[in-house]
Amino acid sequence: MIRIAGSIKSIIQRKPEKYGKRQPFIPGDFSNRRIVGYLKMKSIPSSPFWLKFERTSNNQSLIHMKGRIILKSTIIFFLSLFCSLPAYAGEVSITTLLGAVAGQPGLEASRLDIESSVVQLQQAHALLYPKVSGFGSYTLYNSPTNLRPMAPTEVNIRAGDSIPFSKRITRYGLKLDVPLFIKSLYTLADQVKALQQVKKSHYQLQLITRQASVVSVNASLAYASRVRAAMAARIDSLSKTQHDLKLAVKNGRTPESELQKVETLLNTLLQQQNDLLRKEVALRSQLKSLTNIQVTHAVPMTLLHPVTAGGFLGEKQMVAKVSMAEKDLQQAKEKRYPALMLEGALSENSGEAYNTDDQIDRSYNYIGVKITIPLFNRSLHTAIAQKKVQLSRQKQELSQLRIDLAATADNLQQQLPLIEQSTRLAQASLKSDQELLKIAKVAYRNIRMTTEEYLRFETKVLDAEAALQEIYVDRWKIISQQAVLYGNDLTGVIQ
């Protein structure tokens, strides 16, 4: 909102001193006098703007024209300000980065593995369904062959009946196969279910691991930028000292070696600052690889609530692998069981009778139950032995994983309170070093401290700042590791 503060007279009398000496207002005296007014814009309380307009006695309409120009300029200013607001509203946040992880091609491939396991389960169930197939053939024989088995009384040869034997036979029909009992097929379905659980755990573990990487990389990026900012403050401080030393050296009050000491430290800090810039470029590239989002700086992070402790996600995946190995061994053993099948066929057979050359047709249909018993198959025994070894190895890996995960969980749990204590100590140390640096600067200017001692105070402040930021990174890394350990989705933990 734009408000004209009072009348022209009061505006002139309230004119800021920086615009010139205040002049008294004489009513009616407009000759050769320029009346200056100011529009005070109250739209932004913390940043008032003063817009100037003029009116002269020679052209009474000039004030209206300039007033319109000022009004239009003000409108344009606010429109440009409001138009820029969506850019800030669309600022990348840690929630945006974590949400983008799931949409990356690598995670999409893992999700497709889950869908593939679902199809594999359907395929295992499909083996239990009946199979109906059609067949057809045309066969040439070197001697007359029966179209189907024939009863002795079926043909009266003396009466000249056509005998259902031919050298050229056409066969076609339908065949039915129904598995009544094949134990290994039922176990195969259970095995695929265990595989499906492995794929789901792998996808969840990969997702949370990538989210944890985003948090860790973002924390490292914040560390690099904050240390670089602290380094810039030290460089500014040393640059002022360098300037003072140059004057002292020029006047012959200080040896040039003292200046070289400061310049050497300055050059070292500039080199380290450049190294941090390179590190930031690499970290931003890592975030781009993880999220496909280009960031220009580290995004702020807030811990909404601690990571929920529970079962270990890695253990859950390994248990599913052991279960799959058990089903694999069970299936290998069940291949020695008898298999019971229902078989049937509808068959039409036709050809030329070899004794009369007449066209003959015969139907041949059957249905029955078939049992297959593997009496000796050496490959089954070797397969069972191999599956036993694989199962034993998986169980040993599970036992070792449980030990490792329990130790890691205990370590991370003990680290958190120590991290909080380290943060408080590092903050106190930084504050103390900053106060000592102020004292050292005064002592150095008063020539009560050597250059080496003063530079040590400058370095200690920078080291204290770096140590504090390193603890900040360690804290987020511990939180990320706990999330991976317990399978907590970080989108609900960090904001």
Tab-separated table of C-alpha atoms in Angstrom:
chain	number	residue	atom	x	y	z
A	1	MET	CA	0.000	0.000	0.000
A	2	ILE	CA	1.327	3.466	-0.933
A	3	ARG	CA	0.482	6.330	1.413
A	4	ILE	CA	1.153	10.057	0.923
A	5	ALA	CA	2.427	11.203	4.298
A	6	GLY	CA	0.582	14.460	5.002
A	7	SER	CA	0.225	17.604	2.916
A	8	ILE	CA	2.908	18.997	0.645
A	9	LYS	CA	3.935	21.398	3.402
A	10	SER	CA	4.239	18.667	5.984
A	11	ILE	CA	6.071	16.455	3.502
A	12	ILE	CA	8.619	19.165	2.866
A	13	GLN	CA	9.068	19.749	6.575
A	14	ARG	CA	9.480	15.976	7.179
A	15	LYS	CA	12.004	15.577	4.413
A	16	PRO	CA	15.067	13.537	5.561
A	17	GLU	CA	18.174	15.519	6.283
A	18	LYS	CA	20.168	13.545	3.730
A	19	TYR	CA	18.185	15.211	0.970
A	20	GLY	CA	19.372	18.685	1.975
A	21	LYS	CA	18.655	21.423	4.462
A	22	ARG	CA	14.981	21.832	5.321
A	23	GLN	CA	13.417	24.994	3.890
A	24	PRO	CA	10.341	26.769	5.308
A	25	PHE	CA	7.163	26.614	3.286
A	26	ILE	CA	5.730	29.966	2.129
A	27	PRO	CA	2.097	29.640	0.930
A	28	GLY	CA	1.499	31.116	-2.515
A	29	ASP	CA	5.171	31.626	-3.236
A	30	PHE	CA	5.784	29.320	-6.209
A	31	SER	CA	7.959	31.646	-8.266
A	32	ASN	CA	11.251	30.089	-9.186
A	33	ARG	CA	10.738	27.588	-6.347
A	34	ARG	CA	10.785	23.862	-6.776
A	35	ILE	CA	8.580	21.974	-4.361
A	36	VAL	CA	9.859	18.522	-3.591
A	37	GLY	CA	7.720	15.776	-2.112
A	38	TYR	CA	8.324	12.221	-1.107
A	39	LEU	CA	6.108	9.200	-1.263
A	40	LYS	CA	6.905	6.817	1.514
A	41	MET	CA	6.070	3.217	0.655
A	42	LYS	CA	4.917	1.301	3.724
A	43	SER	CA	4.543	-2.031	1.906
A	44	ILE	CA	7.828	-3.339	3.296
A	45	PRO	CA	8.167	-2.101	6.897
A	46	SER	CA	11.785	-3.135	7.241
A	47	SER	CA	12.850	-1.458	3.987
A	48	PRO	CA	11.040	1.872	3.390
A	49	PHE	CA	11.448	3.417	-0.045
A	50	TRP	CA	11.249	7.125	-0.878
A	51	LEU	CA	9.989	8.055	-4.329
A	52	LYS	CA	10.575	11.658	-5.382
A	53	PHE	CA	8.203	13.846	-7.381
A	54	GLU	CA	8.394	17.539	-8.357
A	55	ARG	CA	6.078	20.402	-9.174
A	56	THR	CA	7.051	23.783	-10.617
A	57	SER	CA	5.123	26.990	-10.934
A	58	ASN	CA	5.795	27.079	-14.683
A	59	ASN	CA	3.965	23.854	-15.404
A	60	GLN	CA	1.166	22.926	-13.015
A	61	SER	CA	0.424	19.664	-14.844
A	62	LEU	CA	3.963	18.360	-14.446
A	63	ILE	CA	3.245	16.963	-10.991
A	64	HIS	CA	0.330	14.918	-12.353
A	65	MET	CA	2.427	13.483	-15.157
A	66	LYS	CA	5.299	12.576	-12.829
A	67	GLY	CA	2.877	11.196	-10.283
A	68	ARG	CA	1.460	8.857	-12.925
A	69	ILE	CA	4.970	7.791	-13.919
A	70	ILE	CA	5.839	7.056	-10.294
A	71	LEU	CA	2.613	5.103	-9.807
A	72	LYS	CA	3.264	2.999	-12.906
A	73	SER	CA	6.852	2.366	-11.829
A	74	THR	CA	5.645	1.297	-8.394
A	75	ILE	CA	3.099	-1.096	-9.883
A	76	ILE	CA	5.750	-2.613	-12.147
A	77	PHE	CA	8.080	-3.008	-9.167
A	78	PHE	CA	5.525	-4.896	-7.102
A	79	LEU	CA	4.425	-7.037	-10.042
A	80	SER	CA	8.013	-8.093	-10.634
A	81	LEU	CA	8.376	-8.821	-6.911
A	82	PHE	CA	5.236	-10.966	-6.801
A	83	CYS	CA	6.163	-12.758	-10.010
A	84	SER	CA	9.419	-13.812	-8.423
A	85	LEU	CA	7.667	-15.440	-5.454
A	86	PRO	CA	6.924	-18.788	-7.170
A	87	ALA	CA	10.631	-19.268	-7.707
A	88	TYR	CA	11.160	-19.195	-3.952
A	89	ALA	CA	8.080	-21.351	-3.382
A	90	GLY	CA	9.570	-23.979	-5.700
A	91	GLU	CA	12.903	-24.103	-3.862
A	92	VAL	CA	14.352	-27.619	-3.670
A	93	SER	CA	13.985	-29.176	-0.211
A	94	ILE	CA	15.294	-32.367	1.347
A	95	THR	CA	11.783	-33.823	0.987
A	96	THR	CA	11.961	-33.179	-2.755
A	97	LEU	CA	15.347	-34.861	-3.016
A	98	LEU	CA	14.297	-37.906	-0.982
A	99	GLY	CA	11.093	-38.277	-2.969
A	100	ALA	CA	12.994	-38.129	-6.256
A	101	VAL	CA	15.128	-41.141	-5.319
A	102	ALA	CA	12.294	-43.632	-5.882
A	103	GLY	CA	11.757	-42.424	-9.449
A	104	GLN	CA	15.291	-43.107	-10.639
A	105	PRO	CA	15.888	-45.851	-13.250
A	106	GLY	CA	17.996	-47.934	-10.859
A	107	LEU	CA	15.133	-48.160	-8.353
A	108	GLU	CA	12.639	-48.683	-11.153
A	109	ALA	CA	14.659	-51.720	-12.284
A	110	SER	CA	14.454	-53.163	-8.753
A	111	ARG	CA	10.714	-52.570	-8.710
A	112	LEU	CA	10.418	-54.434	-12.012
A	113	ASP	CA	12.256	-57.340	-10.382
A	114	ILE	CA	9.400	-57.526	-7.877
A	115	GLU	CA	6.884	-57.605	-10.712
A	116	SER	CA	8.958	-60.333	-12.360
A	117	SER	CA	8.795	-62.432	-9.194
A	118	VAL	CA	5.011	-62.012	-9.165
A	119	VAL	CA	4.888	-63.373	-12.706
A	120	GLN	CA	7.179	-66.234	-11.675
A	121	LEU	CA	4.755	-67.128	-8.894
A	122	GLN	CA	1.886	-67.147	-11.373
A	123	GLN	CA	3.990	-69.348	-13.628
A	124	ALA	CA	4.616	-71.801	-10.770
A	125	HIS	CA	0.880	-71.987	-10.069
A	126	ALA	CA	0.208	-72.463	-13.780
A	127	LEU	CA	2.117	-75.761	-13.731
A	128	LEU	CA	-0.694	-77.207	-11.576
A	129	TYR	CA	-3.331	-76.515	-14.236
A	130	PRO	CA	-4.392	-79.072	-16.902
A	131	LYS	CA	-2.731	-78.873	-20.294
A	132	VAL	CA	-4.791	-79.310	-23.450
A	133	SER	CA	-2.970	-79.443	-26.768
A	134	GLY	CA	-3.840	-80.215	-30.345
A	135	PHE	CA	-1.768	-82.359	-32.642
A	136	GLY	CA	-1.694	-83.429	-36.288
A	137	SER	CA	0.618	-85.499	-38.458
A	138	TYR	CA	0.974	-87.067	-41.893
A	139	THR	CA	3.284	-90.087	-41.919
A	140	LEU	CA	4.633	-92.339	-44.700
A	141	TYR	CA	5.529	-95.944	-43.781
A	142	ASN	CA	7.473	-98.575	-45.739
A	143	SER	CA	4.877	-101.197	-44.859
A	144	PRO	CA	1.162	-101.085	-44.057
A	145	THR	CA	0.604	-99.822	-40.513
A	146	ASN	CA	-2.571	-99.890	-38.483
A	147	LEU	CA	-4.479	-96.639	-37.969
A	148	ARG	CA	-5.183	-97.791	-34.412
A	149	PRO	CA	-5.120	-101.070	-32.505
A	150	MET	CA	-7.731	-103.366	-34.075
A	151	ALA	CA	-9.768	-106.148	-32.555
A	152	PRO	CA	-9.595	-109.508	-34.458
A	153	THR	CA	-13.332	-109.491	-35.206
A	154	GLU	CA	-13.464	-105.878	-36.367
A	155	VAL	CA	-12.983	-106.674	-40.095
A	156	ASN	CA	-14.390	-109.491	-42.233
A	157	ILE	CA	-11.532	-110.092	-44.615
A	158	ARG	CA	-13.428	-112.796	-46.575
A	159	ALA	CA	-16.230	-110.349	-47.292
A	160	GLY	CA	-13.703	-107.922	-48.777
A	161	ASP	CA	-13.836	-105.330	-46.019
A	162	SER	CA	-11.121	-102.688	-45.975
A	163	ILE	CA	-8.464	-103.428	-43.423
A	164	PRO	CA	-7.484	-100.292	-41.364
A	165	PHE	CA	-3.852	-100.521	-42.428
A	166	SER	CA	-2.162	-97.994	-44.678
A	167	LYS	CA	1.242	-96.732	-45.764
A	168	ARG	CA	0.082	-93.096	-45.614
A	169	ILE	CA	-1.679	-92.135	-42.382
A	170	THR	CA	-3.056	-88.765	-41.291
A	171	ARG	CA	-3.548	-88.287	-37.567
A	172	TYR	CA	-5.059	-85.298	-35.677
A	173	GLY	CA	-6.811	-84.649	-32.399
A	174	LEU	CA	-6.535	-83.329	-28.830
A	175	LYS	CA	-4.382	-84.386	-25.900
A	176	LEU	CA	-5.036	-83.795	-22.192
A	177	ASP	CA	-2.473	-83.851	-19.337
A	178	VAL	CA	-3.575	-83.207	-15.745
A	179	PRO	CA	-1.038	-83.268	-12.859
A	180	LEU	CA	-2.760	-85.079	-10.019
A	181	PHE	CA	0.178	-85.210	-7.641
A	182	ILE	CA	3.648	-83.779	-8.288
A	183	LYS	CA	5.047	-82.730	-4.927
A	184	SER	CA	7.905	-80.635	-6.302
A	185	LEU	CA	5.443	-78.305	-8.080
A	186	TYR	CA	3.832	-77.263	-4.799
A	187	THR	CA	7.238	-76.594	-3.267
A	188	LEU	CA	8.232	-74.586	-6.340
A	189	ALA	CA	5.405	-72.139	-5.619
A	190	ASP	CA	6.639	-71.718	-2.036
A	191	GLN	CA	10.171	-71.202	-3.331
A	192	VAL	CA	9.031	-68.422	-5.658
A	193	LYS	CA	7.173	-66.776	-2.761
A	194	ALA	CA	10.431	-66.684	-0.799
A	195	LEU	CA	12.178	-65.226	-3.857
A	196	GLN	CA	9.486	-62.562	-4.054
A	197	GLN	CA	10.152	-61.601	-0.431
A	198	VAL	CA	13.881	-61.357	-1.204
A	199	LYS	CA	13.155	-58.996	-4.105
A	200	LYS	CA	10.903	-56.798	-1.963
A	201	SER	CA	13.488	-56.551	0.807
A	202	HIS	CA	16.199	-55.785	-1.744
A	203	TYR	CA	14.129	-52.972	-3.250
A	204	GLN	CA	13.382	-51.451	0.153
A	205	LEU	CA	17.019	-51.737	1.215
A	206	GLN	CA	18.221	-50.152	-2.017
A	207	LEU	CA	15.702	-47.308	-1.707
A	208	ILE	CA	16.597	-46.452	1.887
A	209	THR	CA	20.323	-46.811	1.176
A	210	ARG	CA	20.050	-44.271	-1.631
A	211	GLN	CA	18.011	-41.956	0.590
A	212	ALA	CA	20.695	-42.261	3.265
A	213	SER	CA	23.304	-41.392	0.639
A	214	VAL	CA	21.328	-38.256	-0.254
A	215	VAL	CA	21.275	-37.171	3.400
A	216	SER	CA	24.985	-37.890	3.875
A	217	VAL	CA	26.015	-36.131	0.664
A	218	ASN	CA	23.832	-33.135	1.485
A	219	ALA	CA	25.381	-32.923	4.965
A	220	SER	CA	28.859	-33.100	3.434
A	221	LEU	CA	27.898	-30.359	0.996
A	222	ALA	CA	26.729	-28.192	3.902
A	223	TYR	CA	30.007	-28.936	5.696
A	224	ALA	CA	32.074	-27.838	2.686
A	225	SER	CA	30.118	-24.622	2.156
A	226	ARG	CA	30.153	-23.638	5.852
A	227	VAL	CA	33.851	-24.339	6.267
A	228	ARG	CA	34.500	-22.381	3.094
A	229	ALA	CA	32.502	-19.464	4.521
A	230	ALA	CA	34.504	-19.652	7.756
A	231	MET	CA	37.657	-19.789	5.689
A	232	ALA	CA	36.550	-16.701	3.775
A	233	ALA	CA	36.165	-14.843	7.085
A	234	ARG	CA	39.688	-15.830	8.084
A	235	ILE	CA	40.986	-14.773	4.668
A	236	ASP	CA	39.350	-11.360	5.089
A	237	SER	CA	40.895	-11.018	8.533
A	238	LEU	CA	44.330	-11.988	7.274
A	239	SER	CA	43.971	-9.710	4.266
A	240	LYS	CA	43.528	-6.748	6.606
A	241	THR	CA	46.569	-7.887	8.560
A	242	GLN	CA	48.467	-8.222	5.297
A	243	HIS	CA	47.529	-4.670	4.343
A	244	ASP	CA	48.734	-3.317	7.696
A	245	LEU	CA	51.968	-5.285	7.445
A	246	LYS	CA	52.643	-3.964	3.963
A	247	LEU	CA	52.457	-0.426	5.314
A	248	ALA	CA	54.675	-1.369	8.248
A	249	VAL	CA	57.221	-3.018	5.942
A	250	LYS	CA	57.143	-0.016	3.639
A	251	ASN	CA	57.817	2.286	6.580
A	252	GLY	CA	60.603	0.035	7.794
A	253	ARG	CA	58.926	-0.794	11.110
A	254	THR	CA	58.491	-4.540	10.402
A	255	PRO	CA	60.761	-6.999	8.598
A	256	GLU	CA	59.462	-8.399	5.309
A	257	SER	CA	59.652	-11.952	6.656
A	258	GLU	CA	56.638	-11.225	8.885
A	259	LEU	CA	54.635	-10.257	5.815
A	260	GLN	CA	55.716	-13.426	4.031
A	261	LYS	CA	54.425	-15.549	6.915
A	262	VAL	CA	50.970	-14.017	6.592
A	263	GLU	CA	51.004	-14.308	2.811
A	264	THR	CA	52.037	-17.963	3.049
A	265	LEU	CA	49.082	-18.739	5.307
A	266	LEU	CA	46.793	-16.737	3.026
A	267	ASN	CA	47.939	-18.731	0.020
A	268	THR	CA	47.374	-21.987	1.928
A	269	LEU	CA	43.847	-20.938	2.879
A	270	LEU	CA	43.065	-19.901	-0.683
A	271	GLN	CA	44.255	-23.270	-1.913
A	272	GLN	CA	42.120	-25.075	0.673
A	273	GLN	CA	39.168	-22.906	-0.272
A	274	ASN	CA	39.609	-23.916	-3.900
A	275	ASP	CA	39.784	-27.575	-2.850
A	276	LEU	CA	36.484	-27.141	-1.006
A	277	LEU	CA	34.930	-25.663	-4.141
A	278	ARG	CA	36.046	-28.708	-6.092
A	279	LYS	CA	34.591	-30.943	-3.385
A	280	GLU	CA	31.270	-29.095	-3.579
A	281	VAL	CA	31.152	-29.643	-7.343
A	282	ALA	CA	31.708	-33.385	-6.838
A	283	LEU	CA	29.050	-33.555	-4.087
A	284	ARG	CA	26.490	-31.730	-6.217
A	285	SER	CA	27.245	-34.211	-8.983
A	286	GLN	CA	26.559	-37.088	-6.572
A	287	LEU	CA	23.208	-35.570	-5.623
A	288	LYS	CA	22.409	-35.204	-9.314
A	289	SER	CA	23.243	-38.882	-9.841
A	290	LEU	CA	21.069	-39.975	-6.899
A	291	THR	CA	18.044	-37.747	-7.563
A	292	ASN	CA	18.396	-36.356	-11.105
A	293	ILE	CA	17.932	-32.893	-9.555
A	294	GLN	CA	20.565	-30.204	-9.938
A	295	VAL	CA	21.151	-28.271	-6.713
A	296	THR	CA	23.280	-25.179	-6.248
A	297	HIS	CA	23.745	-25.457	-2.503
A	298	ALA	CA	22.997	-27.724	0.430
A	299	VAL	CA	19.360	-27.845	1.515
A	300	PRO	CA	18.390	-27.512	5.199
A	301	MET	CA	17.462	-30.662	7.119
A	302	THR	CA	15.438	-31.125	10.298
A	303	LEU	CA	14.981	-34.372	12.223
A	304	LEU	CA	11.237	-34.813	12.784
A	305	HIS	CA	11.588	-37.776	15.133
A	306	PRO	CA	14.257	-40.367	15.960
A	307	VAL	CA	14.615	-43.445	13.802
A	308	THR	CA	12.239	-46.183	14.946
A	309	ALA	CA	14.173	-49.197	16.190
A	310	GLY	CA	12.857	-52.630	15.286
A	311	GLY	CA	13.801	-55.600	13.162
A	312	PHE	CA	16.833	-55.284	10.942
A	313	LEU	CA	16.033	-54.878	7.257
A	314	GLY	CA	19.208	-56.682	6.180
A	315	GLU	CA	18.331	-59.608	8.449
A	316	LYS	CA	14.846	-59.741	6.959
A	317	GLN	CA	16.320	-60.054	3.481
A	318	MET	CA	18.781	-62.739	4.573
A	319	VAL	CA	16.043	-64.747	6.321
A	320	ALA	CA	14.125	-64.758	3.039
A	321	LYS	CA	17.243	-66.046	1.257
A	322	VAL	CA	17.603	-68.864	3.803
A	323	SER	CA	13.937	-69.739	3.355
A	324	MET	CA	14.431	-69.841	-0.401
A	325	ALA	CA	17.451	-72.150	0.016
A	326	GLU	CA	15.385	-74.442	2.263
A	327	LYS	CA	12.642	-74.655	-0.347
A	328	ASP	CA	15.278	-75.292	-2.996
A	329	LEU	CA	16.610	-78.272	-1.028
A	330	GLN	CA	13.105	-79.532	-0.344
A	331	GLN	CA	12.231	-79.376	-4.028
A	332	ALA	CA	15.368	-81.324	-4.955
A	333	LYS	CA	14.392	-84.068	-2.484
A	334	GLU	CA	10.792	-84.184	-3.700
A	335	LYS	CA	11.888	-84.955	-7.247
A	336	ARG	CA	12.458	-88.513	-5.971
A	337	TYR	CA	8.751	-88.806	-5.110
A	338	PRO	CA	6.343	-90.596	-7.490
A	339	ALA	CA	4.476	-88.354	-9.925
A	340	LEU	CA	0.810	-89.056	-10.686
A	341	MET	CA	-0.670	-87.761	-13.951
A	342	LEU	CA	-4.039	-88.024	-15.707
A	343	GLU	CA	-3.646	-88.446	-19.465
A	344	GLY	CA	-6.185	-88.604	-22.267
A	345	ALA	CA	-6.508	-88.093	-26.008
A	346	LEU	CA	-9.078	-87.747	-28.800
A	347	SER	CA	-7.504	-88.929	-32.050
A	348	GLU	CA	-8.794	-89.216	-35.621
A	349	ASN	CA	-6.803	-91.386	-38.058
A	350	SER	CA	-7.336	-91.744	-41.787
A	351	GLY	CA	-5.642	-93.327	-44.794
A	352	GLU	CA	-6.099	-95.681	-47.805
A	353	ALA	CA	-6.658	-99.331	-46.980
A	354	TYR	CA	-3.745	-101.286	-48.385
A	355	ASN	CA	-5.985	-104.166	-49.581
A	356	THR	CA	-8.792	-102.148	-51.246
A	357	ASP	CA	-7.312	-98.643	-51.695
A	358	ASP	CA	-10.517	-97.263	-50.142
A	359	GLN	CA	-10.415	-94.254	-47.809
A	360	ILE	CA	-10.822	-95.377	-44.215
A	361	ASP	CA	-11.212	-93.421	-40.944
A	362	ARG	CA	-10.834	-94.618	-37.406
A	363	SER	CA	-11.226	-92.813	-34.050
A	364	TYR	CA	-8.926	-93.664	-31.188
A	365	ASN	CA	-9.682	-92.143	-27.762
A	366	TYR	CA	-8.317	-92.941	-24.337
A	367	ILE	CA	-8.034	-91.599	-20.793
A	368	GLY	CA	-6.007	-92.955	-17.923
A	369	VAL	CA	-3.803	-92.373	-14.898
A	370	LYS	CA	-0.022	-92.659	-15.129
A	371	ILE	CA	2.429	-92.907	-12.268
A	372	THR	CA	6.152	-92.309	-12.645
A	373	ILE	CA	8.565	-93.549	-9.962
A	374	PRO	CA	12.243	-92.519	-10.154
A	375	LEU	CA	14.046	-95.670	-9.034
A	376	PHE	CA	17.602	-94.556	-9.699
A	377	ASN	CA	18.830	-91.130	-10.810
A	378	ARG	CA	22.357	-90.209	-9.765
A	379	SER	CA	21.934	-86.539	-10.721
A	380	LEU	CA	19.162	-86.181	-8.119
A	381	HIS	CA	21.529	-87.265	-5.336
A	382	THR	CA	24.277	-84.832	-6.390
A	383	ALA	CA	21.730	-82.005	-6.685
A	384	ILE	CA	20.513	-82.691	-3.143
A	385	ALA	CA	24.084	-82.625	-1.813
A	386	GLN	CA	24.732	-79.305	-3.529
A	387	LYS	CA	21.540	-77.751	-2.140
A	388	LYS	CA	22.513	-78.855	1.379
A	389	VAL	CA	25.853	-77.069	1.106
A	390	GLN	CA	24.165	-73.906	-0.177
A	391	LEU	CA	21.659	-73.958	2.683
A	392	SER	CA	24.417	-74.384	5.281
A	393	ARG	CA	26.333	-71.470	3.783
A	394	GLN	CA	23.248	-69.235	3.841
A	395	LYS	CA	22.587	-70.091	7.485
A	396	GLN	CA	26.166	-69.259	8.460
A	397	GLU	CA	25.949	-65.941	6.626
A	398	LEU	CA	22.695	-65.178	8.449
A	399	SER	CA	24.308	-65.898	11.825
A	400	GLN	CA	27.254	-63.637	11.032
A	401	LEU	CA	24.952	-60.905	9.720
A	402	ARG	CA	22.943	-60.937	12.941
A	403	ILE	CA	26.131	-60.460	14.954
A	404	ASP	CA	27.291	-57.609	12.702
A	405	LEU	CA	23.924	-55.839	12.692
A	406	ALA	CA	23.553	-56.078	16.469
A	407	ALA	CA	27.047	-54.652	16.954
A	408	THR	CA	26.371	-51.837	14.479
A	409	ALA	CA	23.056	-50.975	16.125
A	410	ASP	CA	24.665	-50.864	19.562
A	411	ASN	CA	27.503	-48.694	18.265
A	412	LEU	CA	25.176	-46.186	16.606
A	413	GLN	CA	22.944	-46.010	19.668
A	414	GLN	CA	25.912	-45.189	21.885
A	415	GLN	CA	27.292	-42.676	19.396
A	416	LEU	CA	24.234	-40.391	19.371
A	417	PRO	CA	24.515	-38.971	22.922
A	418	LEU	CA	28.262	-38.597	22.428
A	419	ILE	CA	27.616	-36.651	19.233
A	420	GLU	CA	25.324	-34.274	21.113
A	421	GLN	CA	27.970	-33.769	23.792
A	422	SER	CA	30.665	-33.256	21.151
A	423	THR	CA	28.495	-30.608	19.504
A	424	ARG	CA	28.174	-28.635	22.738
A	425	LEU	CA	31.898	-28.906	23.427
A	426	ALA	CA	32.808	-27.891	19.877
A	427	GLN	CA	30.513	-24.861	20.056
A	428	ALA	CA	32.087	-23.795	23.344
A	429	SER	CA	35.561	-24.325	21.920
A	430	LEU	CA	34.736	-22.254	18.838
A	431	LYS	CA	33.355	-19.430	20.952
A	432	SER	CA	36.451	-19.490	23.161
A	433	ASP	CA	38.808	-19.479	20.170
A	434	GLN	CA	36.938	-16.563	18.624
A	435	GLU	CA	37.301	-14.552	21.838
A	436	LEU	CA	40.983	-15.416	22.045
A	437	LEU	CA	41.433	-14.320	18.445
A	438	LYS	CA	39.965	-10.915	19.246
A	439	ILE	CA	42.430	-10.562	22.114
A	440	ALA	CA	45.272	-11.776	19.893
A	441	LYS	CA	44.458	-9.179	17.240
A	442	VAL	CA	44.729	-6.385	19.799
A	443	ALA	CA	47.960	-7.805	21.191
A	444	TYR	CA	49.406	-8.198	17.700
A	445	ARG	CA	48.551	-4.633	16.736
A	446	ASN	CA	50.222	-3.449	19.938
A	447	ILE	CA	53.313	-5.523	19.094
A	448	ARG	CA	52.905	-7.724	22.178
A	449	MET	CA	52.601	-10.931	20.144
A	450	THR	CA	54.654	-12.464	17.367
A	451	THR	CA	53.253	-13.170	13.923
A	452	GLU	CA	53.511	-16.934	14.444
A	453	GLU	CA	51.451	-16.755	17.617
A	454	TYR	CA	48.811	-14.582	15.998
A	455	LEU	CA	48.533	-16.884	12.976
A	456	ARG	CA	48.067	-19.839	15.301
A	457	PHE	CA	44.996	-18.137	16.766
A	458	GLU	CA	43.616	-17.544	13.254
A	459	THR	CA	44.175	-21.201	12.396
A	460	LYS	CA	42.615	-22.430	15.647
A	461	VAL	CA	39.368	-20.590	14.905
A	462	LEU	CA	39.191	-22.180	11.476
A	463	ASP	CA	39.996	-25.620	12.889
A	464	ALA	CA	37.307	-25.218	15.549
A	465	GLU	CA	34.728	-24.264	12.914
A	466	ALA	CA	35.726	-27.259	10.762
A	467	ALA	CA	35.513	-29.596	13.773
A	468	LEU	CA	32.023	-28.343	14.600
A	469	GLN	CA	30.821	-28.845	11.037
A	470	GLU	CA	32.398	-32.297	10.918
A	471	ILE	CA	30.352	-33.291	13.960
A	472	TYR	CA	27.289	-32.002	12.114
A	473	VAL	CA	28.069	-34.364	9.227
A	474	ASP	CA	28.715	-37.299	11.583
A	475	ARG	CA	25.339	-36.794	13.243
A	476	TRP	CA	23.452	-37.039	9.959
A	477	LYS	CA	25.512	-40.029	8.888
A	478	ILE	CA	24.578	-41.867	12.086
A	479	ILE	CA	20.897	-41.081	11.547
A	480	SER	CA	21.148	-42.307	7.948
A	481	GLN	CA	22.857	-45.532	8.998
A	482	GLN	CA	20.161	-46.189	11.589
A	483	ALA	CA	17.480	-45.685	8.937
A	484	VAL	CA	19.164	-48.245	6.675
A	485	LEU	CA	19.643	-50.603	9.610
A	486	TYR	CA	15.992	-50.607	10.690
A	487	GLY	CA	14.413	-49.987	7.281
A	488	ASN	CA	12.924	-46.557	8.072
A	489	ASP	CA	11.865	-44.499	5.068
A	490	LEU	CA	13.698	-41.188	5.546
A	491	THR	CA	10.919	-39.129	3.953
A	492	GLY	CA	9.007	-39.484	7.217
A	493	VAL	CA	12.029	-38.957	9.442
A	494	ILE	CA	13.753	-35.901	7.944
A	495	GLN	CA	12.151	-32.723	6.651
